């Protein structure tokens, strides 16, 4: 009886998981593109540009945890650290580099 | 209200970024032309006011993205029509918590499974419609 109760307590809602992930992705997508434009306007090169990406990514993710998750990310994500900081890292890096190089070439 | 502030801020930040971008473009064009003249200092960098404008635009844009989120509100399907809120921007993932708002607003999240049209007793429905039509005809006569 206890085992089945525990089992049912651990069921997660796929609808909520999908909804939360889509909101996080929306924030990361928009900010990484605009921060990439900023890096291009500042004409940053090599390590400085990637440094700006890492700083902006961590800043936005932390702000998401504090503001949107209200310091309780485990309530909204299955694996908070992985879901918030690592799942969309490569995707956002690609977006950032694309807008960075585009703006850099346009202004330089 | 929050969405209006967010829109105003995002417009302002985009204007700032466009303006600083244009200033940066002008600066680098000028630098290219000056570099042709001998004896001038070559290591001049982008002026601080342009750098500050870019940073300010980026911060404002981030703020506007976060301000565009509003706490989730639900319209109850039963009882009063006052909006319900749980003071949350996201939905909780635990199933027993996630279905709480469905119970509060009277929504059936598994409606597509529990209301299967193929399980409707079609003969009873047809009989109901026949009876209804016959009553209407009698009323007409």
Coordinates of N, CA and C in Angstrom, one line a residue:
Chain A
X1 N 0.8 -1.2 0.0 CA 0.0 0.0 0.0 C 0.9 1.3 0.0
X2 N 1.9 1.2 0.9 CA 2.8 2.4 1.0 C 3.6 2.6 -0.2
X3 N 4.0 1.4 -0.8 CA 4.8 1.5 -2.0 C 4.0 2.1 -3.2
X4 N 2.8 1.7 -3.3 CA 2.0 2.3 -4.4 C 1.7 3.7 -4.2
X5 N 1.5 4.1 -2.9 CA 1.3 5.5 -2.6 C 2.5 6.4 -3.0
X6 N 3.7 5.9 -2.6 CA 4.9 6.6 -3.0 C 5.0 6.7 -4.5
X7 N 4.7 5.6 -5.1 CA 4.8 5.6 -6.6 C 3.9 6.7 -7.2
X8 N 2.7 6.8 -6.7 CA 1.7 7.8 -7.2 C 2.1 9.2 -6.9
X9 N 2.8 9.3 -5.7 CA 3.3 10.7 -5.3 C 4.4 11.2 -6.2
X10 N 5.1 10.3 -6.9 CA 6.3 10.7 -7.7 C 5.9 10.9 -9.2
X11 N 4.6 10.8 -9.5 CA 4.2 11.0 -10.9 C 4.3 12.5 -11.2
X12 N 4.9 12.7 -12.4 CA 5.0 14.1 -12.8 C 4.2 14.4 -14.0
X13 N 3.7 15.7 -14.1 CA 2.8 16.1 -15.2 C 3.6 16.5 -16.4
X14 N 3.5 15.8 -17.5 CA 4.3 16.1 -18.7 C 3.9 17.5 -19.3
X15 N 2.6 17.8 -19.1 CA 2.1 19.1 -19.6 C 2.8 20.3 -18.9
X16 N 3.0 20.2 -17.5 CA 3.6 21.2 -16.8 C 5.1 21.3 -17.2
X17 N 5.7 20.1 -17.3 CA 7.2 20.1 -17.7 C 7.4 20.8 -19.0
X18 N 6.5 20.5 -20.0 CA 6.7 21.1 -21.3 C 6.4 22.6 -21.2
X19 N 5.4 23.0 -20.5 CA 5.1 24.4 -20.4 C 6.3 25.2 -19.8
X20 N 6.9 24.7 -18.7 CA 8.0 25.4 -18.0 C 9.2 25.4 -18.9
X21 N 9.5 24.3 -19.6 CA 10.7 24.3 -20.5 C 10.5 25.3 -21.6
X22 N 9.3 25.4 -22.1 CA 9.0 26.4 -23.3 C 9.2 27.8 -22.8
X23 N 8.9 28.1 -21.6 CA 9.1 29.5 -21.0 C 10.5 29.8 -20.8
X24 N 11.3 28.8 -20.3 CA 12.7 29.0 -20.1 C 13.4 29.2 -21.5
X25 N 13.0 28.4 -22.5 CA 13.6 28.5 -23.8 C 13.3 29.8 -24.4
X26 N 12.1 30.4 -24.2 CA 11.8 31.7 -24.8 C 12.7 32.8 -24.2
X27 N 12.9 32.7 -22.9 CA 13.8 33.7 -22.3 C 15.2 33.6 -22.8
X28 N 15.7 32.4 -22.8 CA 17.1 32.2 -23.3 C 17.3 32.5 -24.7
X29 N 16.3 32.2 -25.6 CA 16.5 32.5 -27.0 C 16.5 34.0 -27.3
X30 N 15.6 34.7 -26.7 CA 15.5 36.2 -26.9 C 16.8 36.8 -26.4
X31 N 17.2 36.5 -25.1 CA 18.3 37.2 -24.5 C 19.6 36.9 -25.2
X32 N 19.8 35.6 -25.6 CA 21.1 35.3 -26.3 C 21.2 36.0 -27.6
X33 N 20.1 36.1 -28.3 CA 20.2 36.8 -29.6 C 20.6 38.3 -29.4
X34 N 19.9 38.9 -28.5 CA 20.2 40.4 -28.2 C 21.5 40.6 -27.6
X35 N 22.0 39.7 -26.7 CA 23.3 39.9 -26.2 C 24.4 39.7 -27.3
X36 N 24.1 38.8 -28.3 CA 25.0 38.6 -29.4 C 25.1 39.9 -30.2
X37 N 24.0 40.6 -30.4 CA 24.0 41.9 -31.1 C 24.8 42.9 -30.3
X38 N 24.7 42.8 -29.0 CA 25.5 43.8 -28.2 C 27.0 43.5 -28.3
X39 N 27.4 42.2 -28.4 CA 28.8 41.9 -28.5 C 29.3 42.4 -29.9
X40 N 28.4 42.3 -30.9 CA 28.8 42.7 -32.2 C 29.0 44.3 -32.3
X41 N 28.1 45.0 -31.6 CA 28.1 46.4 -31.6 C 29.4 46.9 -30.8
X42 N 29.8 46.2 -29.8 CA 31.0 46.5 -29.0 C 32.3 46.0 -29.8
X43 N 32.1 45.3 -30.9 CA 33.2 44.8 -31.7 C 34.1 43.9 -30.8
X44 N 33.5 43.0 -30.0 CA 34.3 42.1 -29.2 C 34.9 41.0 -30.1
X45 N 36.1 40.5 -29.7 CA 36.7 39.5 -30.5 C 37.1 38.3 -29.7
X46 N 37.1 37.2 -30.2 CA 37.5 35.9 -29.6 C 37.1 35.7 -28.2
X47 N 38.0 35.6 -27.2 CA 37.7 35.2 -25.9 C 36.7 36.2 -25.2
X48 N 36.8 37.5 -25.6 CA 36.0 38.5 -24.9 C 34.5 38.2 -25.3
X49 N 34.2 37.9 -26.5 CA 32.9 37.6 -27.0 C 32.3 36.4 -26.3
X50 N 33.1 35.3 -26.2 CA 32.6 34.1 -25.5 C 32.5 34.3 -24.0
X51 N 33.4 35.2 -23.5 CA 33.2 35.5 -22.1 C 31.9 36.3 -21.8
X52 N 31.6 37.1 -22.8 CA 30.3 37.9 -22.6 C 29.1 36.9 -22.7
X53 N 29.2 35.9 -23.6 CA 28.1 34.9 -23.7 C 28.0 34.2 -22.4
X54 N 29.1 33.7 -21.8 CA 29.0 32.9 -20.6 C 28.4 33.8 -19.4
X55 N 28.9 35.0 -19.4 CA 28.4 35.9 -18.3 C 26.9 36.2 -18.5
X56 N 26.5 36.5 -19.7 CA 25.1 36.8 -19.9 C 24.2 35.6 -19.7
X57 N 24.7 34.4 -20.1 CA 23.9 33.2 -19.9 C 23.7 32.9 -18.4
X58 N 24.8 33.0 -17.7 CA 24.7 32.7 -16.2 C 23.8 33.8 -15.5
X59 N 23.9 35.0 -15.9 CA 23.1 36.1 -15.4 C 21.6 35.9 -15.6
X60 N 21.3 35.6 -16.9 CA 19.9 35.4 -17.2 C 19.3 34.1 -16.5
X61 N 20.1 33.1 -16.5 CA 19.6 31.8 -15.8 C 19.4 32.1 -14.3
X62 N 20.3 32.8 -13.7 CA 20.2 33.1 -12.3 C 18.9 34.0 -12.0
X63 N 18.8 34.9 -12.9 CA 17.6 35.8 -12.8 C 16.3 35.0 -12.9
X64 N 16.3 34.0 -13.8 CA 15.2 33.2 -14.0 C 14.8 32.4 -12.8
X65 N 15.9 31.9 -12.1 CA 15.7 31.1 -10.9 C 15.1 32.0 -9.8
X66 N 15.7 33.2 -9.7 CA 15.2 34.1 -8.6 C 13.8 34.7 -8.9
X67 N 13.6 35.2 -10.1 CA 12.4 35.9 -10.4 C 11.2 35.0 -10.8
X68 N 11.4 34.1 -11.8 CA 10.3 33.3 -12.3 C 10.1 32.0 -11.4
X69 N 11.2 31.4 -11.0 CA 11.0 30.2 -10.2 C 10.8 30.5 -8.7
X70 N 11.0 31.8 -8.4 CA 10.9 32.2 -7.0 C 11.7 31.4 -6.0
X71 N 13.0 31.2 -6.4 CA 14.0 30.4 -5.7 C 13.6 29.0 -5.4
X72 N 12.6 28.5 -6.1 CA 12.2 27.1 -5.9 C 12.2 26.3 -7.2
X73 N 13.4 26.2 -7.9 CA 13.4 25.6 -9.2 C 13.0 24.1 -9.2
X74 N 13.2 23.4 -8.0 CA 12.9 22.0 -8.0 C 11.4 21.7 -8.1
X75 N 10.6 22.8 -7.8 CA 9.2 22.6 -8.0 C 8.7 22.6 -9.4
X76 N 9.6 23.2 -10.3 CA 9.2 23.4 -11.7 C 10.0 22.6 -12.7
X77 N 11.1 22.1 -12.3 CA 12.0 21.3 -13.2 C 12.4 20.0 -12.6
X78 N 12.5 18.9 -13.4 CA 12.9 17.6 -12.9 C 14.3 17.6 -12.4
X79 N 15.2 18.2 -13.2 CA 16.6 18.3 -12.7 C 17.0 19.8 -12.9
X80 N 16.8 20.6 -11.9 CA 16.9 22.1 -12.1 C 18.3 22.5 -12.7
X81 N 19.4 22.0 -12.2 CA 20.7 22.5 -12.7 C 20.9 22.2 -14.2
X82 N 20.6 20.9 -14.5 CA 20.7 20.4 -15.9 C 19.7 21.2 -16.8
X83 N 18.5 21.2 -16.4 CA 17.4 21.8 -17.3 C 17.7 23.3 -17.5
X84 N 18.1 24.0 -16.5 CA 18.2 25.5 -16.6 C 19.5 25.9 -17.2
X85 N 20.6 25.3 -16.8 CA 22.0 25.7 -17.2 C 22.6 25.0 -18.4
X86 N 22.2 23.7 -18.6 CA 23.0 23.0 -19.6 C 22.2 22.5 -20.8
X87 N 20.9 22.3 -20.6 CA 20.1 21.7 -21.7 C 20.1 22.5 -23.0
X88 N 20.0 23.8 -22.9 CA 20.0 24.6 -24.1 C 21.2 25.4 -24.4
X89 N 22.3 25.0 -23.7 CA 23.6 25.8 -23.8 C 24.1 25.9 -25.3
X90 N 24.2 24.8 -26.0 CA 24.7 24.8 -27.3 C 23.8 25.5 -28.3
X91 N 22.5 25.4 -28.1 CA 21.5 26.1 -28.9 C 21.7 27.6 -28.8
X92 N 21.8 28.0 -27.5 CA 22.0 29.5 -27.3 C 23.3 30.0 -27.7
X93 N 24.3 29.2 -27.6 CA 25.7 29.6 -28.1 C 25.6 29.8 -29.6
X94 N 25.0 28.9 -30.3 CA 24.8 29.0 -31.7 C 24.1 30.3 -32.1
X95 N 23.0 30.6 -31.4 CA 22.3 31.8 -31.6 C 23.1 33.1 -31.4
X96 N 23.8 33.0 -30.2 CA 24.7 34.2 -29.8 C 25.7 34.4 -30.9
X97 N 26.4 33.4 -31.3 CA 27.5 33.5 -32.3 C 27.0 34.0 -33.6
X98 N 25.8 33.5 -34.0 CA 25.2 34.0 -35.3 C 25.0 35.5 -35.2
X99 N 24.3 36.0 -34.2 CA 24.0 37.4 -34.2 C 25.2 38.3 -33.9
X100 N 26.2 37.7 -33.1 CA 27.4 38.4 -32.9 C 28.2 38.6 -34.2
X101 N 28.4 37.6 -34.9 CA 29.2 37.7 -36.2 C 28.5 38.5 -37.2
X102 N 27.2 38.4 -37.2 CA 26.4 39.2 -38.2 C 26.5 40.7 -37.9
X103 N 26.3 41.1 -36.6 CA 26.4 42.5 -36.3 C 27.9 43.0 -36.4
X104 N 28.8 42.1 -36.1 CA 30.3 42.5 -36.1 C 30.6 42.8 -37.6
X105 N 30.2 42.0 -38.5 CA 30.5 42.2 -39.9 C 29.8 43.4 -40.5
X106 N 28.6 43.6 -40.0 CA 27.8 44.8 -40.5 C 28.4 46.1 -40.1
X107 N 28.9 46.2 -38.9 CA 29.4 47.5 -38.3 C 30.9 47.7 -38.6
X108 N 31.6 46.6 -38.7 CA 33.1 46.7 -38.7 C 33.7 47.2 -40.0
Chain B
X1 N -0.9 45.5 -17.1 CA 0.0 46.7 -16.7 C 1.5 46.3 -16.9
X2 N 1.9 45.1 -16.5 CA 3.2 44.7 -16.6 C 3.6 44.5 -18.1
X3 N 2.7 44.1 -18.9 CA 3.0 43.9 -20.3 C 3.2 45.2 -21.0
X4 N 2.5 46.3 -20.6 CA 2.7 47.6 -21.2 C 4.1 48.1 -20.8
X5 N 4.4 48.0 -19.5 CA 5.8 48.4 -19.1 C 6.8 47.6 -19.9
X6 N 6.6 46.3 -20.0 CA 7.5 45.5 -20.8 C 7.7 46.0 -22.2
X7 N 6.6 46.3 -22.9 CA 6.6 46.7 -24.3 C 7.4 48.1 -24.4
X8 N 7.1 49.0 -23.5 CA 7.8 50.3 -23.5 C 9.3 50.1 -23.3
X9 N 9.6 49.3 -22.3 CA 11.1 49.0 -22.1 C 11.7 48.4 -23.2
X10 N 11.1 47.4 -23.9 CA 11.7 46.7 -25.0 C 11.9 47.6 -26.2
X11 N 10.9 48.5 -26.4 CA 11.0 49.5 -27.5 C 12.2 50.4 -27.2
X12 N 12.3 50.9 -26.0 CA 13.4 51.8 -25.6 C 14.7 51.1 -25.7
X13 N 14.8 49.9 -25.3 CA 16.1 49.2 -25.4 C 16.5 48.9 -26.8
X14 N 15.5 48.6 -27.7 CA 15.9 48.4 -29.1 C 16.3 49.7 -29.8
X15 N 15.7 50.8 -29.4 CA 16.1 52.1 -29.9 C 17.5 52.4 -29.4
X16 N 17.8 52.1 -28.2 CA 19.2 52.4 -27.7 C 20.2 51.5 -28.4
X17 N 19.8 50.3 -28.7 CA 20.8 49.4 -29.4 C 21.0 49.9 -30.8
X18 N 19.9 50.3 -31.5 CA 20.1 50.8 -32.8 C 20.9 52.0 -32.9
X19 N 20.7 52.9 -31.9 CA 21.4 54.2 -31.8 C 22.9 53.9 -31.6
X20 N 23.2 53.0 -30.6 CA 24.6 52.8 -30.3 C 25.2 52.0 -31.4
X21 N 24.5 51.2 -32.1 CA 25.0 50.5 -33.3 C 25.4 51.4 -34.4
X22 N 24.6 52.4 -34.6 CA 24.9 53.4 -35.6 C 26.1 54.2 -35.2
X23 N 26.2 54.6 -33.9 CA 27.3 55.4 -33.4 C 28.6 54.5 -33.6
X24 N 28.5 53.2 -33.3 CA 29.7 52.4 -33.4 C 30.1 52.3 -34.8
X25 N 29.2 52.2 -35.7 CA 29.4 52.1 -37.2 C 30.2 53.3 -37.6
X26 N 29.7 54.5 -37.2 CA 30.3 55.8 -37.6 C 31.7 55.9 -37.1
X27 N 31.9 55.4 -35.8 CA 33.2 55.5 -35.1 C 34.2 54.6 -35.9
X28 N 33.8 53.4 -36.3 CA 34.8 52.5 -37.0 C 35.1 53.0 -38.4
X29 N 34.1 53.6 -39.1 CA 34.3 54.2 -40.4 C 35.4 55.3 -40.3
X30 N 35.2 56.1 -39.3 CA 36.1 57.3 -39.1 C 37.5 56.8 -38.7
X31 N 37.6 55.7 -37.9 CA 38.8 55.1 -37.5 C 39.6 54.6 -38.7
X32 N 38.8 53.9 -39.6 CA 39.5 53.4 -40.8 C 40.1 54.5 -41.7
X33 N 39.4 55.6 -41.8 CA 39.9 56.7 -42.6 C 41.1 57.4 -42.0
X34 N 41.0 57.5 -40.6 CA 42.1 58.2 -39.9 C 43.4 57.3 -39.9
X35 N 43.2 56.0 -40.0 CA 44.3 55.1 -39.9 C 45.2 55.3 -41.2
X36 N 44.6 55.9 -42.2 CA 45.4 56.1 -43.4 C 46.4 57.2 -43.2
X37 N 46.1 58.1 -42.2 CA 47.0 59.3 -42.0 C 48.1 58.8 -41.1
X38 N 49.3 59.1 -41.4 CA 50.5 58.7 -40.5 C 50.6 59.6 -39.3
X39 N 51.1 59.0 -38.2 CA 51.4 59.8 -37.0 C 50.2 59.9 -36.1
X40 N 49.1 59.3 -36.5 CA 47.9 59.4 -35.5 C 47.9 58.2 -34.6
X41 N 47.3 58.4 -33.4 CA 47.3 57.2 -32.5 C 46.4 56.1 -33.1
X42 N 46.9 54.9 -33.1 CA 46.1 53.8 -33.8 C 45.2 53.0 -32.8
X43 N 45.6 53.1 -31.5 CA 44.9 52.2 -30.6 C 43.7 52.9 -29.9
X44 N 43.0 53.7 -30.6 CA 41.8 54.3 -29.9 C 40.7 53.3 -29.9
X45 N 40.0 53.3 -28.8 CA 38.9 52.3 -28.6 C 37.5 53.0 -28.7
X46 N 36.5 52.2 -28.7 CA 35.1 52.7 -28.7 C 34.8 53.6 -27.5
X47 N 34.3 54.8 -27.7 CA 34.1 55.7 -26.5 C 33.2 55.1 -25.5
X48 N 33.4 55.5 -24.2 CA 32.7 54.9 -23.1 C 31.2 55.1 -23.2
X49 N 30.7 56.3 -23.7 CA 29.3 56.5 -23.7 C 28.6 55.5 -24.6
X50 N 29.2 55.1 -25.7 CA 28.6 54.1 -26.6 C 28.6 52.8 -25.9
X51 N 29.7 52.4 -25.3 CA 29.7 51.1 -24.5 C 28.6 51.1 -23.4
X52 N 28.5 52.2 -22.7 CA 27.5 52.3 -21.7 C 26.1 52.2 -22.2
X53 N 25.9 52.8 -23.4 CA 24.5 52.8 -24.0 C 24.2 51.3 -24.4
X54 N 25.2 50.6 -24.9 CA 24.9 49.2 -25.3 C 24.5 48.4 -24.1
X55 N 25.3 48.5 -23.0 CA 25.1 47.8 -21.8 C 23.7 48.1 -21.2
X56 N 23.4 49.4 -21.2 CA 22.1 49.8 -20.7 C 21.0 49.2 -21.5
X57 N 21.1 49.2 -22.9 CA 20.1 48.7 -23.8 C 19.9 47.2 -23.5
X58 N 21.0 46.5 -23.3 CA 21.0 45.0 -23.0 C 20.3 44.7 -21.7
X59 N 20.6 45.5 -20.7 CA 20.0 45.3 -19.3 C 18.5 45.6 -19.4
X60 N 18.1 46.7 -20.1 CA 16.7 47.1 -20.2 C 15.9 46.0 -21.0
X61 N 16.6 45.4 -22.0 CA 15.9 44.4 -22.8 C 15.7 43.1 -21.9
X62 N 16.7 42.8 -21.1 CA 16.5 41.6 -20.2 C 15.4 41.8 -19.3
X63 N 15.4 43.0 -18.7 CA 14.3 43.4 -17.8 C 12.9 43.3 -18.4
X64 N 12.9 43.8 -19.7 CA 11.6 43.8 -20.4 C 11.1 42.3 -20.7
X65 N 12.0 41.4 -21.0 CA 11.7 40.0 -21.2 C 11.1 39.4 -19.9
X66 N 11.7 39.7 -18.8 CA 11.2 39.2 -17.5 C 9.9 39.8 -17.1
X67 N 9.8 41.1 -17.4 CA 8.5 41.8 -17.0 C 7.3 41.3 -17.9
X68 N 7.6 40.7 -19.0 CA 6.5 40.3 -19.9 C 5.8 39.1 -19.3
X69 N 6.4 38.4 -18.3 CA 5.8 37.3 -17.7 C 4.8 37.8 -16.6
X70 N 3.6 37.2 -16.6 CA 2.6 37.6 -15.6 C 2.3 36.3 -14.8
X71 N 1.9 36.5 -13.6 CA 1.5 35.3 -12.8 C 0.3 34.6 -13.5
X72 N 0.3 33.3 -13.5 CA -0.7 32.5 -14.2 C -2.1 32.8 -13.5
X73 N -3.1 33.0 -14.4 CA -4.5 33.2 -13.9 C -5.4 32.2 -14.6
X74 N -6.4 31.8 -13.9 CA -7.3 30.8 -14.5 C -8.8 31.3 -14.4
X75 N -9.6 31.1 -15.4 CA -11.0 31.4 -15.3 C -11.7 30.1 -14.9
X76 N -12.4 30.2 -13.7 CA -13.2 29.0 -13.3 C -14.3 28.7 -14.3
X77 N -14.6 27.4 -14.5 CA -15.7 27.0 -15.4 C -16.9 26.8 -14.6
X78 N -16.8 26.7 -13.3 CA -18.0 26.6 -12.4 C -17.9 27.7 -11.4
X79 N -19.0 27.8 -10.7 CA -19.2 28.8 -9.6 C -18.9 30.3 -10.2
X80 N -18.2 31.1 -9.3 CA -18.0 32.5 -9.7 C -17.0 32.6 -10.8
X81 N -17.1 33.7 -11.5 CA -16.2 34.0 -12.7 C -14.9 34.8 -12.3
X82 N -14.6 34.8 -11.0 CA -13.4 35.5 -10.6 C -12.2 34.8 -11.0
X83 N -11.1 35.5 -11.4 CA -9.9 34.8 -11.8 C -9.2 34.2 -10.6
X84 N -8.7 33.0 -10.8 CA -8.0 32.3 -9.7 C -6.5 32.4 -10.0
X85 N -5.7 32.7 -9.0 CA -4.2 32.7 -9.2 C -3.6 32.0 -8.1
X86 N -2.4 31.3 -8.4 CA -1.7 30.6 -7.3 C -0.4 31.3 -7.0
X87 N -0.2 32.6 -7.5 CA 1.0 33.4 -7.4 C 2.2 32.7 -7.9
X88 N 2.0 32.1 -9.1 CA 3.2 31.4 -9.7 C 3.3 31.8 -11.2
X89 N 4.5 31.8 -11.7 CA 4.8 32.1 -13.1 C 4.8 30.8 -13.9
X90 N 5.1 29.7 -13.2 CA 5.2 28.4 -13.9 C 4.3 27.4 -13.3
X91 N 4.1 26.3 -13.9 CA 3.2 25.2 -13.4 C 4.0 24.2 -12.6
X92 N 3.5 23.8 -11.5 CA 4.3 22.8 -10.7 C 4.2 21.4 -11.4
X93 N 5.3 20.7 -11.3 CA 5.4 19.4 -12.1 C 4.8 18.2 -11.4
X94 N 4.7 18.2 -10.0 CA 4.2 17.1 -9.3 C 2.7 16.9 -9.7
X95 N 2.3 15.7 -10.1 CA 1.0 15.5 -10.7 C -0.1 16.0 -9.7
X96 N 0.1 15.6 -8.4 CA -1.0 16.0 -7.4 C -1.1 17.5 -7.2
X97 N 0.0 18.3 -7.5 CA -0.1 19.7 -7.4 C -0.5 20.3 -8.7
X98 N -0.1 19.7 -9.8 CA -0.4 20.2 -11.1 C -1.9 20.1 -11.4
X99 N -2.6 19.1 -10.8 CA -4.0 19.0 -11.1 C -4.9 19.8 -10.1
X100 N -4.2 20.4 -9.2 CA -5.0 21.2 -8.2 C -5.8 22.3 -8.8
X101 N -5.1 23.0 -9.7 CA -5.8 24.1 -10.4 C -7.0 23.6 -11.3
X102 N -6.8 22.4 -11.9 CA -7.9 21.9 -12.7 C -9.1 21.6 -11.8
X103 N -8.8 21.1 -10.6 CA -9.9 20.8 -9.7 C -10.6 22.1 -9.2
X104 N -9.8 23.2 -9.0 CA -10.3 24.4 -8.6 C -11.2 25.1 -9.6
X105 N -10.8 25.0 -10.9 CA -11.5 25.7 -11.9 C -12.6 24.8 -12.6
X106 N -12.6 23.5 -12.2 CA -13.6 22.6 -12.7 C -13.3 22.1 -14.1
X107 N -12.0 21.9 -14.4 CA -11.6 21.4 -15.7 C -11.2 19.9 -15.6
X108 N -11.5 19.2 -16.6 CA -11.1 17.8 -16.6 C -9.9 17.6 -17.6
X109 N -8.7 17.4 -17.0 CA -7.5 17.3 -17.8 C -7.5 16.1 -18.7
X110 N -8.3 15.1 -18.3 CA -8.3 13.8 -19.1 C -9.6 13.7 -19.8
X111 N -10.2 14.8 -20.2 CA -11.5 14.8 -20.9 C -11.4 14.1 -22.2
X112 N -10.3 14.1 -22.9 CA -10.2 13.5 -24.2 C -10.2 12.0 -24.1
X113 N -9.9 11.5 -22.8 CA -10.0 10.0 -22.6 C -11.3 9.6 -22.1
X114 N -11.8 10.4 -21.1 CA -13.0 10.0 -20.4 C -14.3 10.3 -21.3
X115 N -14.2 11.2 -22.2 CA -15.4 11.5 -23.0 C -15.2 11.0 -24.4
X116 N -15.2 9.7 -24.6 CA -15.0 9.2 -26.0 C -16.2 9.1 -26.8
X117 N -16.3 9.7 -27.9 CA -17.5 9.7 -28.7 C -17.9 8.3 -29.1
X118 N -17.0 7.4 -29.3 CA -17.3 6.1 -29.8 C -18.1 5.3 -28.7
X119 N -18.0 5.8 -27.5 CA -18.7 5.1 -26.4 C -20.1 5.6 -26.2
X120 N -20.5 6.6 -26.9 CA -21.8 7.2 -26.7 C -22.9 6.2 -27.3
X121 N -24.0 6.0 -26.5 CA -25.0 5.1 -27.0 C -25.8 5.8 -28.1
X122 N -25.4 5.5 -29.3 CA -26.0 6.2 -30.5 C -27.5 5.9 -30.7
X123 N -27.9 4.7 -30.3 CA -29.3 4.3 -30.5 C -30.2 5.2 -29.5
X124 N -29.7 5.4 -28.3 CA -30.5 6.2 -27.4 C -30.6 7.6 -27.8
X125 N -29.4 8.1 -28.4 CA -29.4 9.5 -28.9 C -30.4 9.7 -30.0
X126 N -30.4 8.7 -30.9 CA -31.3 8.8 -32.1 C -32.8 8.8 -31.6
X127 N -33.0 7.9 -30.6 CA -34.4 7.8 -30.1 C -34.8 9.2 -29.5
X128 N -33.9 9.8 -28.7 CA -34.1 11.1 -28.1 C -34.5 12.1 -29.2
X129 N -33.7 12.1 -30.3 CA -34.0 13.1 -31.3 C -35.3 12.8 -32.0
X130 N -35.6 11.5 -32.3 CA -36.9 11.2 -32.9 C -38.0 11.7 -32.0
X131 N -37.9 11.4 -30.7 CA -39.0 11.8 -29.8 C -39.2 13.3 -29.8
X132 N -38.0 14.0 -29.8 CA -38.0 15.5 -29.8 C -38.7 16.0 -31.1
X133 N -38.4 15.4 -32.2 CA -38.9 15.9 -33.5 C -40.4 15.6 -33.6
X134 N -40.8 14.4 -33.0 CA -42.2 14.1 -33.1 C -43.0 15.0 -32.2
X135 N -42.5 15.4 -31.1 CA -43.2 16.4 -30.2 C -43.3 17.7 -30.9
X136 N -42.3 18.1 -31.7 CA -42.3 19.4 -32.4 C -43.4 19.3 -33.5
X137 N -43.5 18.2 -34.2 CA -44.5 18.1 -35.2 C -45.9 18.2 -34.7
X138 N -46.1 17.5 -33.5 CA -47.4 17.5 -32.9 C -47.8 19.0 -32.5
X139 N -46.8 19.7 -32.0 CA -47.0 21.1 -31.6 C -47.4 21.9 -32.8
X140 N -46.8 21.7 -34.0 CA -47.0 22.4 -35.2 C -48.5 22.2 -35.6
X141 N -48.9 20.9 -35.6 CA -50.2 20.6 -36.0 C -51.3 21.2 -35.1

